[in-house]
Amino acid sequence: MADETAESADNVIYIGNKEVMNYVLAVVTQINEGSDEVVLKARGRAISRTIDTAEIVRNRFLQDLEILDIQTGTEEISGEDGTSNVSTISVKLGKGE
Amino acid sequence: MADETAESADNVIYIGNKEVMNYVLAVVTQINEGSDEVVLKARGRAISRTIDTAEIVRNRFLQDLEILDIQTGTEEISGEDGTSNVSTISVKLGKGE
């Protein structure tokens, strides 16, 4: 396969406003296609959904997957009334040693 | 002082549905009163606010505070139509070595 979708480049899955099971399926698919690691990234309110995704994948689908790392950050967003800050999260899932 | 409020027992701050600055202030107060570490705990949608709290504290108020650990989990909640699952998070903030 030449080119995966933009979302799966570098095994990154961006968590947005869809139903959580969409993202769960994306993670399970990535791993079942041979990826060792998947990174979930989100901003703002989608951060809660990111944790939901990781928990559901680990509890119901891929019990051998572990959360290897969680990083947080802050991004500036330009809006109509100046800039505001939004929190970001990056959750690395992979098979432990 | 004999007894702190329940919320500050063991330096745990529970993040709920209040404005984020309430929790930011709670963290800053805990640290300024001499605590070395503060643990933020939340469930469900408040998870995003927990990350916001940690980021705002670190970026605007206590630059020497670091995220020492992030743990996630799942809890069962009994509702009218059976049980459902909710994700949990625990974020430990403290001064790095």
Coordinates of C-alpha atoms in Angstrom, one line a residue:
Chain A
M1 CA 0.0 0.0 0.0
A2 CA 1.5 3.3 -1.0
D3 CA -0.3 5.8 1.0
E4 CA -2.4 5.6 4.1
T5 CA -4.9 8.3 5.0
A6 CA -3.5 11.5 6.5
E7 CA -5.0 10.5 9.9
S8 CA -2.9 7.4 10.2
A9 CA 0.4 8.9 9.1
D10 CA 3.0 8.1 11.7
N11 CA 0.4 6.1 13.5
V12 CA -1.2 9.2 14.8
I13 CA -5.0 9.2 15.3
Y14 CA -6.5 12.6 15.9
I15 CA -9.5 12.5 18.3
G16 CA -12.3 14.8 17.4
N17 CA -16.0 15.1 18.0
K18 CA -17.1 11.7 16.5
E19 CA -18.5 8.9 18.7
V20 CA -15.8 7.3 20.7
M21 CA -16.2 3.9 19.0
N22 CA -15.0 5.4 15.7
Y23 CA -11.6 6.1 17.4
V24 CA -11.6 2.8 19.2
L25 CA -12.0 1.0 15.9
A26 CA -9.2 3.1 14.3
V27 CA -6.8 2.1 17.0
V28 CA -7.7 -1.6 16.9
T29 CA -7.4 -1.5 13.1
Q30 CA -3.9 0.1 13.2
I31 CA -2.6 -2.4 15.7
N32 CA -4.1 -5.4 13.8
E33 CA -2.5 -4.1 10.6
G34 CA 0.9 -4.5 12.4
S35 CA 1.6 -1.2 14.1
D36 CA 3.5 -1.6 17.4
E37 CA 2.4 1.8 18.6
V38 CA -0.5 4.2 18.1
V39 CA -0.5 7.9 19.3
L40 CA -3.8 9.6 20.1
K41 CA -3.8 13.3 19.9
A42 CA -6.5 15.8 20.9
R43 CA -7.2 19.3 22.0
G44 CA -9.7 20.9 24.3
R45 CA -12.9 18.9 25.1
A46 CA -11.8 16.0 23.0
I47 CA -9.2 15.2 25.7
S48 CA -11.8 13.3 27.7
R49 CA -12.7 11.3 24.6
T50 CA -9.1 10.4 24.1
I51 CA -8.9 8.9 27.6
D52 CA -12.1 7.0 26.9
T53 CA -10.7 5.7 23.7
A54 CA -7.5 4.4 25.4
E55 CA -9.5 2.8 28.2
I56 CA -12.1 1.1 26.0
V57 CA -9.4 -0.3 23.7
R58 CA -7.4 -1.7 26.6
N59 CA -10.4 -3.1 28.6
R60 CA -12.4 -4.5 25.8
F61 CA -10.3 -5.2 22.7
L62 CA -6.5 -5.3 23.2
Q63 CA -5.7 -6.2 26.7
D64 CA -2.0 -6.4 26.0
L65 CA -1.8 -2.7 25.0
E66 CA -0.4 -0.3 27.6
I67 CA -0.3 3.4 27.9
L68 CA 3.4 4.0 27.4
D69 CA 3.4 7.8 27.7
I70 CA 1.0 10.8 28.2
Q71 CA 2.2 14.3 27.3
T72 CA 0.2 17.5 27.7
G73 CA 0.7 20.9 26.2
T74 CA -0.9 24.2 25.4
E75 CA -1.6 25.8 22.0
E76 CA -2.6 29.3 21.1
I77 CA -5.7 29.6 19.0
S78 CA -6.5 32.8 17.1
G79 CA -10.2 33.7 17.4
E80 CA -12.3 36.8 16.7
D81 CA -11.5 38.4 20.0
G82 CA -7.8 37.8 20.1
T83 CA -6.0 34.6 21.0
S84 CA -7.0 32.0 23.5
N85 CA -5.2 28.9 24.8
V86 CA -6.3 25.3 24.5
S87 CA -4.8 22.3 26.2
T88 CA -3.5 19.4 24.2
I89 CA -2.8 15.8 25.0
S90 CA -0.8 13.0 23.3
V91 CA -1.3 9.4 24.5
K92 CA 1.1 6.8 23.3
L93 CA -0.3 3.2 23.2
G94 CA 1.8 0.2 22.6
K95 CA 2.7 -3.3 23.7
G96 CA 4.7 -3.3 26.9
E97 CA 8.0 -5.2 27.1
Chain B
M1 CA -5.2 23.3 62.1
A2 CA -6.9 20.1 63.0
D3 CA -8.8 19.2 59.9
E4 CA -8.6 20.4 56.3
T5 CA -11.6 20.1 54.0
A6 CA -12.3 16.7 52.5
E7 CA -11.1 17.9 49.2
S8 CA -7.6 18.7 50.3
A9 CA -7.1 15.4 52.2
D10 CA -3.9 13.8 51.0
N11 CA -3.4 16.7 48.7
V12 CA -6.0 15.5 46.3
I13 CA -8.1 18.0 44.4
Y14 CA -11.2 16.7 42.7
I15 CA -11.9 18.4 39.5
G16 CA -15.6 18.8 38.8
N17 CA -17.8 21.2 36.8
K18 CA -16.8 24.5 38.2
E19 CA -14.8 27.1 36.3
V20 CA -11.3 26.0 35.7
M21 CA -9.8 28.9 37.7
N22 CA -11.3 27.6 40.9
Y23 CA -9.1 24.5 40.6
V24 CA -6.1 26.5 39.5
L25 CA -6.4 28.6 42.6
A26 CA -6.8 25.4 44.8
V27 CA -3.6 24.0 43.4
V28 CA -1.6 27.2 43.8
T29 CA -2.9 27.5 47.4
Q30 CA -2.0 24.0 48.3
I31 CA 1.6 24.4 47.0
N32 CA 2.0 27.8 48.6
E33 CA 0.9 26.3 51.9
G34 CA 3.9 24.0 51.7
S35 CA 2.7 20.9 49.9
D36 CA 5.3 19.3 47.6
E37 CA 2.8 17.5 45.5
V38 CA -0.8 17.9 44.5
V39 CA -2.9 15.2 42.8
L40 CA -5.8 16.1 40.5
K41 CA -8.5 13.6 40.1
A42 CA -11.5 13.6 37.7
R43 CA -14.0 11.5 35.9
G44 CA -15.7 11.7 32.5
R45 CA -15.9 15.2 30.9
A46 CA -14.0 16.8 33.7
I47 CA -10.9 15.1 32.4
S48 CA -10.3 17.9 29.9
R49 CA -10.6 20.5 32.7
T50 CA -8.1 18.6 34.7
I51 CA -5.5 18.9 31.9
D52 CA -6.5 22.6 31.6
T53 CA -5.9 23.1 35.3
A54 CA -2.4 21.5 35.1
E55 CA -1.4 23.5 32.1
I56 CA -2.6 26.8 33.4
V57 CA -0.9 26.3 36.8
R58 CA 2.3 25.4 35.1
N59 CA 2.3 28.1 32.4
R60 CA 1.0 31.1 34.4
F61 CA 1.5 30.5 38.1
L62 CA 4.1 27.9 39.2
Q63 CA 6.6 27.4 36.4
D64 CA 8.7 25.0 38.5
L65 CA 5.8 22.5 38.9
E66 CA 6.0 19.4 36.7
I67 CA 3.6 16.7 35.8
L68 CA 5.2 13.8 37.6
D69 CA 2.7 11.1 36.6
I70 CA -0.6 10.6 34.8
Q71 CA -2.7 7.5 35.5
T72 CA -6.0 6.6 33.8
G73 CA -8.7 4.1 34.8
T74 CA -12.3 3.0 34.3
E75 CA -15.0 3.0 36.9
E76 CA -18.5 1.4 36.7
I77 CA -21.4 3.7 37.5
S78 CA -24.8 2.4 38.3
G79 CA -27.6 4.2 36.5
E80 CA -31.3 3.7 35.8
D81 CA -30.7 1.5 32.9
G82 CA -27.9 -0.7 34.3
T83 CA -24.3 0.1 34.7
S84 CA -22.1 2.2 32.5
N85 CA -18.4 2.9 32.4
V86 CA -16.7 6.2 33.0
S87 CA -13.0 7.0 32.5
T88 CA -10.9 8.4 35.3
I89 CA -7.7 10.4 35.4
S90 CA -5.2 11.1 38.1
V91 CA -2.5 13.8 37.5
K92 CA 0.3 14.2 40.0
L93 CA 1.9 17.6 40.0
G94 CA 5.1 18.3 41.9
K95 CA 8.4 20.0 41.9
G96 CA 10.9 18.1 39.8
E97 CA 14.3 17.1 41.1

